[in-house]
Short mmCIF file of C-alpha atoms in Angstrom, two decimals:
data_model
loop_
_atom_site.label_atom_id
_atom_site.label_comp_id
_atom_site.label_asym_id
_atom_site.label_seq_id
_atom_site.Cartn_x
_atom_site.Cartn_y
_atom_site.Cartn_z
CA UNK D 71 0.00 0.00 0.00
CA UNK D 72 1.35 3.44 -0.88
CA UNK D 73 1.90 6.25 1.58
CA UNK D 74 -1.30 8.08 2.52
CA UNK D 75 -1.15 11.81 1.89
CA UNK D 76 -1.75 14.00 4.93
CA UNK D 77 -4.31 16.75 4.39
CA UNK D 78 -4.01 20.24 5.86
CA UNK D 79 -4.89 21.87 8.12
CA UNK D 80 -5.07 19.23 10.82
CA UNK D 81 -8.26 20.75 12.27
CA UNK D 82 -10.03 19.75 9.06
CA UNK D 83 -8.62 16.24 9.19
CA UNK D 84 -8.37 13.67 11.98
CA UNK D 85 -7.38 15.73 14.99
CA UNK D 86 -10.38 17.82 16.00
CA UNK D 87 -12.22 17.36 19.31
CA UNK D 88 -13.86 13.98 19.77
CA UNK D 89 -11.86 12.20 17.06
CA UNK D 90 -10.03 8.99 17.93
CA UNK D 91 -6.33 8.35 17.34
CA UNK D 92 -4.50 5.09 18.02
CA UNK D 93 -0.74 5.39 18.57
CA UNK D 94 1.46 2.34 17.89
CA UNK D 95 4.70 2.56 19.86
CA UNK D 96 3.11 5.07 22.23
CA UNK D 97 5.82 4.73 24.91
CA UNK D 98 8.47 6.23 22.65
CA UNK D 99 9.39 9.66 23.99
CA UNK D 100 8.30 11.51 20.86
CA UNK D 101 5.09 9.50 20.55
CA UNK D 102 4.20 10.22 24.18
CA UNK D 103 4.74 13.94 23.60
CA UNK D 104 2.57 13.77 20.47
CA UNK D 105 -0.15 12.02 22.50
CA UNK D 106 -0.16 14.93 24.94
CA UNK D 107 -0.40 17.51 22.15
CA UNK D 108 -3.29 15.68 20.46
CA UNK D 109 -5.06 15.08 23.77
CA UNK D 110 -4.92 18.82 24.47
CA UNK D 111 -6.86 19.31 21.21
CA UNK D 112 -9.60 17.03 22.48
CA UNK D 113 -8.54 13.92 20.56
CA UNK D 114 -9.33 10.61 22.29
CA UNK D 115 -6.10 8.60 22.51
CA UNK D 116 -5.46 4.87 22.73
CA UNK D 117 -2.19 3.12 22.08
CA UNK D 118 0.05 0.10 22.28
CA UNK D 119 3.66 -0.84 22.90
CA UNK D 120 5.83 -3.61 24.30
CA UNK D 121 5.83 -4.73 27.96
CA UNK D 122 9.19 -3.19 28.91
CA UNK D 123 8.97 -0.47 31.56
CA UNK D 124 9.93 3.02 30.41
CA UNK D 125 9.78 6.44 32.09
CA UNK D 126 6.97 7.44 29.73
CA UNK D 127 4.72 4.88 31.46
CA UNK D 128 4.35 7.40 34.30
CA UNK D 129 3.60 10.24 31.87
CA UNK D 130 0.90 8.26 30.08
CA UNK D 131 -0.63 7.29 33.41
CA UNK D 132 -0.67 10.95 34.45
CA UNK D 133 -2.43 11.80 31.19
CA UNK D 134 -4.99 9.06 31.80
CA UNK D 135 -4.22 7.37 28.47
CA UNK D 136 -4.93 3.65 28.28
CA UNK D 137 -2.66 1.47 26.16
CA UNK D 138 -1.97 -2.20 25.53
CA UNK D 139 1.34 -3.72 26.63
CA UNK D 140 1.55 -6.00 23.61
CA UNK D 141 1.14 -5.42 19.88
CA UNK D 142 -2.00 -7.04 18.44
CA UNK D 143 -4.50 -6.20 15.66
CA UNK D 144 -7.23 -6.34 18.32
CA UNK D 145 -5.78 -3.24 19.99
CA UNK D 146 -7.01 -0.97 17.19
CA UNK D 147 -10.48 0.38 18.11
CA UNK D 148 -13.24 -0.32 15.60
CA UNK D 149 -14.21 3.37 15.50
CA UNK D 150 -10.68 4.77 15.17
CA UNK D 151 -10.26 7.81 12.91
CA UNK D 152 -6.50 7.64 12.43
CA UNK D 153 -3.61 5.31 13.26
CA UNK D 154 -0.21 6.85 14.02
CA UNK D 155 2.88 4.67 14.18
CA UNK D 156 6.37 5.21 15.46
CA UNK D 157 8.85 5.45 12.58
CA UNK D 158 10.36 2.24 13.98
CA UNK D 159 7.33 0.33 12.67
CA UNK D 160 6.21 2.28 9.59
CA UNK D 161 8.35 3.71 6.82
CA UNK D 162 7.47 4.75 3.27
CA UNK D 163 3.96 3.39 3.71
CA UNK D 164 5.19 -0.10 4.60
CA UNK D 165 4.95 -1.98 7.88
CA UNK D 166 8.34 -2.75 9.43
CA UNK D 167 7.38 -6.15 10.82
CA UNK D 168 4.65 -4.92 13.18
CA UNK D 169 1.37 -6.83 13.29
CA UNK D 170 -0.67 -3.80 14.31
CA UNK D 171 0.64 -1.57 11.53
CA UNK D 172 0.08 -4.39 9.03
CA UNK D 173 -3.52 -4.79 10.24
CA UNK D 174 -4.19 -1.04 9.97
CA UNK D 175 -2.87 -0.95 6.40
CA UNK D 176 -4.85 -4.07 5.49
CA UNK D 177 -8.03 -2.42 6.81
CA UNK D 178 -7.21 0.67 4.72
CA UNK D 179 -7.32 2.86 7.82
CA UNK D 180 -5.71 6.31 7.56
CA UNK D 181 -2.25 5.30 8.80
CA UNK D 182 0.66 7.70 9.23
CA UNK D 183 4.15 7.66 10.69
CA UNK D 184 5.20 10.06 13.43
CA UNK D 185 7.26 12.19 10.99
CA UNK D 186 4.23 12.56 8.69
CA UNK D 187 2.12 13.86 11.55
CA UNK D 188 4.91 16.21 12.59
CA UNK D 189 4.98 17.48 9.00
CA UNK D 190 1.37 18.53 9.44
CA UNK D 191 1.72 19.91 12.96
CA UNK D 192 4.75 22.05 12.18
CA UNK D 193 2.87 23.80 9.37
CA UNK D 194 0.43 25.19 11.92
CA UNK D 195 3.12 26.99 13.94
CA UNK D 196 6.22 29.14 13.69
CA UNK D 197 8.37 26.07 14.27
CA UNK D 198 11.97 26.01 15.46
CA UNK D 199 13.67 22.63 14.99
CA UNK D 200 16.60 21.72 17.24
CA UNK D 201 18.85 19.33 15.32
CA UNK D 202 22.32 17.87 15.76
CA UNK D 203 24.11 14.66 16.65
CA UNK D 204 24.60 15.69 20.28
CA UNK D 205 22.79 17.92 22.75
CA UNK D 206 19.51 18.33 20.89
CA UNK D 207 17.25 17.09 23.71
CA UNK D 208 18.90 19.34 26.30
CA UNK D 209 18.97 22.31 23.92
CA UNK D 210 15.31 21.79 22.99
CA UNK D 211 14.36 21.75 26.67
CA UNK D 212 16.57 24.77 27.39
CA UNK D 213 15.07 26.75 24.52
CA UNK D 214 11.54 25.82 25.60
CA UNK D 215 12.33 26.73 29.22
CA UNK D 216 13.84 30.07 28.15
CA UNK D 217 10.85 30.93 25.94
CA UNK D 218 8.47 30.07 28.78
CA UNK D 219 10.40 32.34 31.16
CA UNK D 220 10.39 35.08 28.50
CA UNK D 221 6.57 34.87 28.48
CA UNK D 222 6.20 33.70 24.87
CA UNK D 223 4.06 30.66 25.90
CA UNK D 224 5.51 28.14 23.40
CA UNK D 225 4.47 24.60 22.62
CA UNK D 226 7.51 22.35 23.12
CA UNK D 227 8.26 18.74 22.20
CA UNK D 228 11.37 17.20 23.79
CA UNK D 229 12.93 13.76 23.47
CA UNK D 230 13.01 13.36 27.26
CA UNK D 231 11.04 14.39 30.34
CA UNK D 232 11.67 17.98 31.46
CA UNK D 233 11.94 17.66 35.21
CA UNK D 234 9.82 20.59 36.39
CA UNK D 235 7.19 20.03 33.72
CA UNK D 236 6.88 16.35 34.60
CA UNK D 237 6.30 15.78 30.88
CA UNK D 238 8.32 15.67 27.69
CA UNK D 239 6.11 18.31 26.09
CA UNK D 240 4.53 21.62 26.96
CA UNK D 241 1.28 22.94 25.53
CA UNK D 242 1.33 26.67 24.82
CA UNK D 243 -1.10 29.14 23.28
CA UNK D 244 1.25 31.15 21.07
CA UNK D 245 2.32 30.31 17.51
CA UNK D 246 5.82 29.24 18.65
CA UNK D 247 6.62 25.53 18.51
CA UNK D 248 10.05 24.25 19.59
CA UNK D 249 10.60 20.67 18.50
CA UNK D 250 13.47 18.22 18.76
CA UNK D 251 14.27 17.45 15.13
CA UNK D 252 15.72 13.96 14.72
CA UNK D 253 17.94 13.08 11.77
CA UNK D 254 17.17 9.35 11.86
CA UNK D 255 15.56 8.30 8.56
CA UNK D 256 15.85 12.01 7.70
CA UNK D 257 12.70 12.68 9.73
CA UNK D 258 13.57 16.35 10.20
CA UNK D 259 13.28 16.96 6.47
CA UNK D 260 9.51 16.59 6.80
CA UNK D 261 9.19 19.43 9.29
CA UNK D 262 8.06 22.88 8.14
CA UNK D 263 10.65 25.02 9.92
CA UNK D 264 10.84 28.77 10.38
CA UNK D 265 14.17 28.31 12.10
CA UNK D 266 16.65 25.61 12.99
CA UNK D 267 19.52 25.01 15.38
CA UNK D 268 22.33 22.63 14.43
CA UNK D 269 24.45 21.76 17.46
CA UNK D 270 26.86 19.28 15.86
CA UNK D 271 27.32 16.82 13.01
CA UNK D 272 28.98 13.57 14.08
CA UNK D 273 28.34 10.32 12.19
CA UNK D 274 25.65 8.13 13.76
CA UNK D 275 22.79 5.73 12.90
CA UNK D 276 24.88 3.50 10.60
CA UNK D 277 21.90 1.13 10.29
CA UNK D 278 20.28 3.80 8.08
CA UNK D 279 23.10 6.11 6.95
CA UNK D 280 25.57 3.69 5.40
CA UNK D 281 28.30 6.30 4.96
CA UNK D 282 29.40 9.53 6.63
CA UNK D 283 28.65 11.33 3.37
CA UNK D 284 24.98 10.31 3.39
CA UNK D 285 24.71 11.36 7.04
CA UNK D 286 26.23 14.78 6.34
CA UNK D 287 24.04 15.19 3.26
CA UNK D 288 20.89 14.97 5.40
CA UNK D 289 21.94 18.14 7.23
CA UNK D 290 22.69 19.89 3.93
CA UNK D 291 19.15 19.05 2.83
CA UNK D 292 17.82 20.45 6.11
CA UNK D 293 19.56 23.75 5.38
CA UNK D 294 18.18 23.70 1.84
CA UNK D 295 14.69 23.54 3.34
CA UNK D 296 15.52 26.74 5.24
CA UNK D 297 16.71 28.30 1.98
CA UNK D 298 13.26 27.68 0.49
CA UNK D 299 11.70 29.42 3.50
CA UNK D 300 14.10 32.40 3.48
CA UNK D 301 12.03 34.41 0.99
CA UNK D 302 8.80 33.94 2.98
CA UNK D 303 7.44 35.59 6.10
CA UNK D 304 8.83 35.15 8.60
CA UNK D 305 12.15 34.51 6.85
CA UNK D 306 13.92 31.38 8.06
CA UNK D 307 16.96 31.48 10.31
CA UNK D 308 19.79 29.12 11.22
CA UNK D 309 21.56 29.02 14.58
CA UNK D 310 24.78 27.07 14.06
CA UNK D 311 27.61 25.91 16.33
CA UNK D 312 30.58 27.51 14.62
CA UNK D 313 33.05 25.40 16.61
CA UNK D 314 31.95 22.31 14.66
CA UNK D 315 33.68 22.25 11.26
CA UNK D 316 30.81 20.62 9.37
CA UNK D 317 28.21 22.88 10.96
CA UNK D 318 30.32 25.95 10.22
CA UNK D 319 30.52 24.96 6.56
CA UNK D 320 26.72 24.73 6.43
CA UNK D 321 26.44 28.14 8.09
CA UNK D 322 28.61 29.67 5.36
CA UNK D 323 26.50 27.94 2.70
CA UNK D 324 23.23 29.10 4.29
CA UNK D 325 24.44 32.69 4.49
CA UNK D 326 25.37 32.60 0.80
CA UNK D 327 21.78 31.49 0.12
CA UNK D 328 20.38 34.49 2.07
CA UNK D 329 19.32 32.56 5.17
CA UNK D 330 19.67 34.58 8.38
CA UNK D 331 22.54 32.91 10.25
CA UNK D 332 23.88 33.32 13.78
CA UNK D 333 26.88 31.24 14.83
CA UNK D 334 27.81 30.52 18.44
CA UNK D 335 30.70 28.82 20.20
CA UNK D 336 33.99 29.39 21.99
CA UNK D 337 35.93 30.47 18.89
CA UNK D 338 36.22 34.24 18.55
CA UNK D 339 35.10 34.00 14.92
CA UNK D 340 31.53 33.25 16.04
CA UNK D 341 28.76 35.87 16.17
CA UNK D 342 27.98 34.92 19.77
CA UNK D 343 31.24 34.15 21.55
CA UNK D 344 31.14 31.99 24.67
CA UNK D 345 33.61 31.69 27.51
CA UNK D 346 33.77 29.01 30.19
CA UNK D 347 33.58 30.79 33.55
CA UNK D 348 34.46 27.75 35.64
CA UNK D 349 32.44 26.00 38.34
CA UNK D 350 31.12 27.59 41.52
CA UNK D 351 28.94 25.78 44.09
CA UNK D 352 27.83 23.21 41.55
CA UNK D 353 26.91 25.86 38.98
CA UNK D 354 28.58 26.16 35.58
CA UNK D 355 29.40 29.82 34.99
CA UNK D 356 29.63 31.24 31.48
CA UNK D 357 30.08 34.53 29.67
CA UNK D 358 28.76 35.55 26.27
CA UNK D 359 29.66 38.38 23.93
CA UNK D 360 27.14 39.44 21.28
CA UNK D 361 26.83 42.61 19.21
CA UNK D 362 29.38 44.40 21.40
CA UNK D 363 27.59 43.56 24.65
CA UNK D 364 28.75 41.25 27.44
CA UNK D 365 26.46 38.85 29.31
CA UNK D 366 27.17 36.52 32.23
CA UNK D 367 25.08 33.62 33.44
CA UNK D 368 25.05 30.21 35.08
CA UNK D 369 23.47 26.81 34.65
CA UNK D 370 23.09 24.05 37.26
CA UNK D 371 24.91 21.49 35.09
CA UNK D 372 28.66 21.32 34.61
CA UNK D 373 30.67 21.02 31.41
CA UNK D 374 31.52 22.84 28.22
CA UNK D 375 28.70 21.07 26.41
CA UNK D 376 26.18 22.78 28.69
CA UNK D 377 27.81 26.13 27.94
CA UNK D 378 27.39 25.39 24.22
CA UNK D 379 23.75 24.37 24.73
CA UNK D 380 23.22 27.64 26.61
CA UNK D 381 24.82 29.54 23.75
CA UNK D 382 22.44 27.93 21.26
CA UNK D 383 19.49 28.90 23.47
CA UNK D 384 20.62 32.51 23.81
CA UNK D 385 21.17 32.64 20.04
CA UNK D 386 17.55 31.54 19.49
CA UNK D 387 16.43 34.37 21.78
CA UNK D 388 18.49 36.81 19.71
CA UNK D 389 16.98 35.56 16.46
CA UNK D 390 13.48 36.04 17.90
CA UNK D 391 14.28 39.57 19.09
CA UNK D 392 13.92 38.73 22.78
CA UNK D 393 15.71 40.39 25.70
CA UNK D 394 19.13 38.69 25.85
CA UNK D 395 19.68 39.45 29.54
CA UNK D 396 16.36 37.85 30.42
CA UNK D 397 17.18 34.81 28.28
CA UNK D 398 20.54 34.36 30.01
CA UNK D 399 19.00 34.72 33.49
CA UNK D 400 16.34 32.13 32.69
CA UNK D 401 18.97 29.38 32.47
CA UNK D 402 20.07 29.70 36.11
CA UNK D 403 17.18 27.52 37.25
CA UNK D 404 16.91 25.26 34.21
CA UNK D 405 15.67 21.99 35.79
CA UNK D 406 17.32 19.58 33.38
CA UNK D 407 15.80 16.56 31.71
CA UNK D 408 15.53 12.88 32.51
CA UNK D 409 18.64 10.80 31.88
CA UNK D 410 20.87 13.78 31.15
CA UNK D 411 23.42 14.17 33.96
CA UNK D 412 20.59 13.06 36.26
CA UNK D 413 21.46 12.44 39.91
CA UNK D 414 19.74 9.19 40.93
CA UNK D 415 21.52 8.50 44.23
CA UNK D 416 23.54 10.68 46.59
CA UNK D 417 24.72 8.82 49.66
CA UNK D 418 22.71 7.86 52.75
CA UNK D 419 19.60 9.89 53.53
CA UNK D 420 20.08 12.22 56.49
CA UNK D 421 17.47 12.02 59.29
CA UNK D 422 17.26 13.58 62.77
CA UNK D 423 18.67 10.31 64.10
CA UNK D 424 21.61 10.36 61.72
CA UNK D 425 22.16 8.84 58.28
CA UNK D 426 20.12 5.84 57.19
CA UNK D 427 21.98 2.89 55.72
CA UNK D 428 21.48 2.53 51.99
CA UNK D 429 22.51 -0.03 49.44
CA UNK D 430 25.13 2.13 47.73
CA UNK D 431 26.73 3.71 50.78
CA UNK D 432 28.24 7.15 50.25
CA UNK D 433 28.61 6.88 46.49
CA UNK D 434 27.07 9.34 44.04
CA UNK D 435 25.25 7.75 41.09
CA UNK D 436 24.48 9.72 37.92
CA UNK D 437 22.39 8.46 35.00
CA UNK D 438 23.01 9.76 31.48
CA UNK D 439 21.70 8.94 28.01
CA UNK D 440 25.16 9.08 26.40
CA UNK D 441 25.38 6.27 23.85
CA UNK D 442 27.75 7.68 21.19
CA UNK D 443 31.54 7.87 21.72
CA UNK D 444 31.59 11.67 21.57
CA UNK D 445 28.72 11.95 24.07
CA UNK D 446 30.42 9.49 26.45
CA UNK D 447 33.62 11.51 26.36
CA UNK D 448 31.75 14.81 26.91
CA UNK D 449 29.73 13.38 29.80
CA UNK D 450 32.77 11.96 31.58
CA UNK D 451 34.75 15.18 31.07
CA UNK D 452 31.87 17.14 32.63
CA UNK D 453 31.71 14.82 35.63
CA UNK D 454 35.49 15.00 36.06
CA UNK D 455 35.20 18.82 36.07
CA UNK D 456 32.43 18.69 38.69
CA UNK D 457 34.13 16.06 40.89
CA UNK D 458 37.87 16.55 40.27
CA UNK D 459 39.05 14.63 43.36
CA UNK D 460 36.65 11.69 43.26
CA UNK D 461 37.07 8.22 41.80
CA UNK D 462 34.90 7.93 38.67
CA UNK D 463 33.43 4.58 37.61
CA UNK D 464 31.69 4.43 34.22
CA UNK D 465 29.08 1.74 33.50
CA UNK D 466 28.17 1.73 29.81
CA UNK D 467 25.42 -0.22 28.06
CA UNK D 468 25.94 -0.09 24.26
CA UNK D 469 22.87 0.56 22.11
CA UNK D 470 22.50 -0.87 18.58
CA UNK D 471 24.75 -3.58 17.16
CA UNK D 472 25.51 -1.59 14.01
CA UNK D 473 26.59 1.51 15.96
CA UNK D 474 28.82 -0.57 18.24
CA UNK D 475 30.48 -2.29 15.29
CA UNK D 476 31.00 0.76 13.07
CA UNK D 477 32.22 3.03 15.90
CA UNK D 478 34.16 0.36 17.82
CA UNK D 479 37.53 2.18 17.74
CA UNK D 480 35.89 5.45 18.76
CA UNK D 481 34.14 3.77 21.69
CA UNK D 482 37.45 2.27 22.83
CA UNK D 483 38.96 5.75 23.21
CA UNK D 484 36.01 7.47 24.90
CA UNK D 485 36.54 6.45 28.55
CA UNK D 486 39.81 8.25 29.35
CA UNK D 487 38.21 10.42 32.08
CA UNK D 488 37.03 7.36 34.05
CA UNK D 489 39.11 5.46 36.60
CA UNK D 490 37.24 2.19 36.03
CA UNK D 491 34.88 1.00 33.29
CA UNK D 492 32.13 -1.61 33.24
CA UNK D 493 30.79 -2.65 29.81
CA UNK D 494 27.34 -4.24 29.72
CA UNK D 495 25.80 -6.33 26.95
CA UNK D 496 24.42 -4.51 23.89
CA UNK D 497 20.83 -3.35 24.32
CA UNK D 498 18.77 -4.33 21.25
CA UNK D 499 16.23 -1.97 19.71
CA UNK D 500 12.94 -2.50 17.90
CA UNK D 501 14.71 -1.94 14.60
CA UNK D 502 17.75 -4.14 15.32
CA UNK D 503 17.32 -7.15 17.61
CA UNK D 504 20.63 -8.91 16.87
CA UNK D 505 23.97 -8.39 15.20
CA UNK D 506 27.50 -9.68 14.55
CA UNK D 507 29.05 -8.12 17.67
CA UNK D 508 28.46 -8.27 21.42
CA UNK D 509 29.44 -6.44 24.59
CA UNK D 510 32.39 -8.77 25.21
CA UNK D 511 34.04 -7.57 21.99
CA UNK D 512 33.59 -3.94 23.01
CA UNK D 513 34.94 -4.62 26.51
CA UNK D 514 38.01 -6.28 24.98
CA UNK D 515 38.57 -3.28 22.68
CA UNK D 516 38.19 -0.76 25.52
CA UNK D 517 40.65 -2.78 27.66
CA UNK D 518 43.35 -2.10 25.05
CA UNK D 519 43.10 1.60 25.92
CA UNK D 520 42.07 1.45 29.59
CA UNK D 521 43.68 -0.53 32.45
CA UNK D 522 40.52 -1.36 34.43
CA UNK D 523 37.66 -2.76 32.34
CA UNK D 524 35.04 -5.34 33.39
CA UNK D 525 32.55 -7.08 31.12
CA UNK D 526 29.02 -7.23 32.61
CA UNK D 527 26.91 -9.66 30.56
CA UNK D 528 23.68 -9.36 32.58
CA UNK D 529 21.69 -6.88 34.65
CA UNK D 530 22.48 -9.06 37.68
CA UNK D 531 26.23 -8.76 37.08
CA UNK D 532 25.77 -5.02 36.62
CA UNK D 533 24.06 -4.79 40.03
CA UNK D 534 26.91 -6.68 41.71
CA UNK D 535 29.48 -4.42 40.02
CA UNK D 536 27.55 -1.36 41.20
CA UNK D 537 27.40 -2.58 44.80
CA UNK D 538 31.09 -3.54 44.76
CA UNK D 539 32.13 -0.08 43.57
CA UNK D 540 29.75 1.94 45.76
CA UNK D 541 31.96 3.55 48.34
CA UNK D 542 33.07 6.90 49.68
CA UNK D 543 34.56 9.45 47.26
CA UNK D 544 33.18 7.55 44.26
CA UNK D 545 30.97 8.81 41.43
CA UNK D 546 29.34 6.09 39.34
CA UNK D 547 28.09 7.15 35.92
CA UNK D 548 25.49 4.97 34.19
CA UNK D 549 25.40 5.60 30.43
CA UNK D 550 23.37 4.24 27.54
CA UNK D 551 20.09 4.53 25.66
CA UNK D 552 18.63 1.29 27.03
CA UNK D 553 17.76 0.11 30.53
CA UNK D 554 21.13 0.52 32.23
CA UNK D 555 19.47 2.33 35.15
CA UNK D 556 17.74 -0.94 36.07
CA UNK D 557 20.91 -1.96 37.89
CA UNK D 558 20.08 0.66 40.55
CA UNK D 559 16.63 -0.83 41.26
#
């Protein structure tokens, strides 16, 4: 069956009050956020996913959305108006081995992928897409937080839960929509963008992008979409990290094509020049220079990457004509997002009778989504900067067999800031359940570059490793896109 064409505007199609939408793969972070946006429009939501526990379970429960914990054709309501599938199960109008998607297509139900629906939604707003290999979830949340504090009342869709919102989306009443724009399967090319941020370009998703050239080309096509928008109102803009060579090249190209461009970064050649102000009382200090003015601010997360994310956020404020000082100040109480430098355990709990005994003693345990070599290195560098005198133990759960195999050498060199490393088994995904490599191979490769590496083939072995290494003056960092945090439970 061919791809169904989405009609516009959405209010004339499936998503007006009282309509019914069934979401397949509803526990995915983007799908959960979409469910909230549609529910706010009065759409009645049902859904389905696998039985594995995910943090979005709590969000869906809070929203009162009922969903099946197993894929089955019987999950699709008889009176459904539209079926929306995660891109993991539907691509180019074809089911990717999912019985529910296959049943919906067989019944000739209006069936769309998440990127198709986002194509429609983004046309209804002045949409700013936050793209890049690293930092896009945090930057999306930061930009949304800043715009909220600047009283612009945006709608925001983030690839993780924003801690003070308790959700991974925010429903606003203005025409501003800030959305995390994912490059996988070139999904971000479907979005109708008035502006974009590109934080970095670093080869990833080798299961889809077979070469670095095809990966880089996707970002060039994203910029070309902005070029098409540059002659319209409002004219499109690009916020680009000028410290990244590939992003800087795209910024030059975009400027030649009359796109409004603002570069940011530590290099003095950028339009918005950042400076690391060091760490004070757990706060990362930073300075920014823009249009001859100096600004100083802080964020409650440590590391140069957070300074860069802040720079991208301030640059968005500048492009929208907002008060820069107010934008900078808004970041001081940015609450962070789930699984990004997230503190999950901090020693024994203090009570009036003294400290209670806890499983992990006086250790500090941090959970982070880092699953690419560059992200691992950045995360560990940030933790080393925050805890310079402590012993750092990294526990990494690889995600995707293809990524582990293609980036094996890069992974091996990404743990230099850790004192000890535990490598868990590869976490399979819906789109890749097996492969020619395993965690033991990665552990062996890392051990060639690091003196203390342990292979952890099971969650149980991970728990034992965690307990063994939980002691005073130790920071344990859990990293990966799977269920690595289960070893704390």
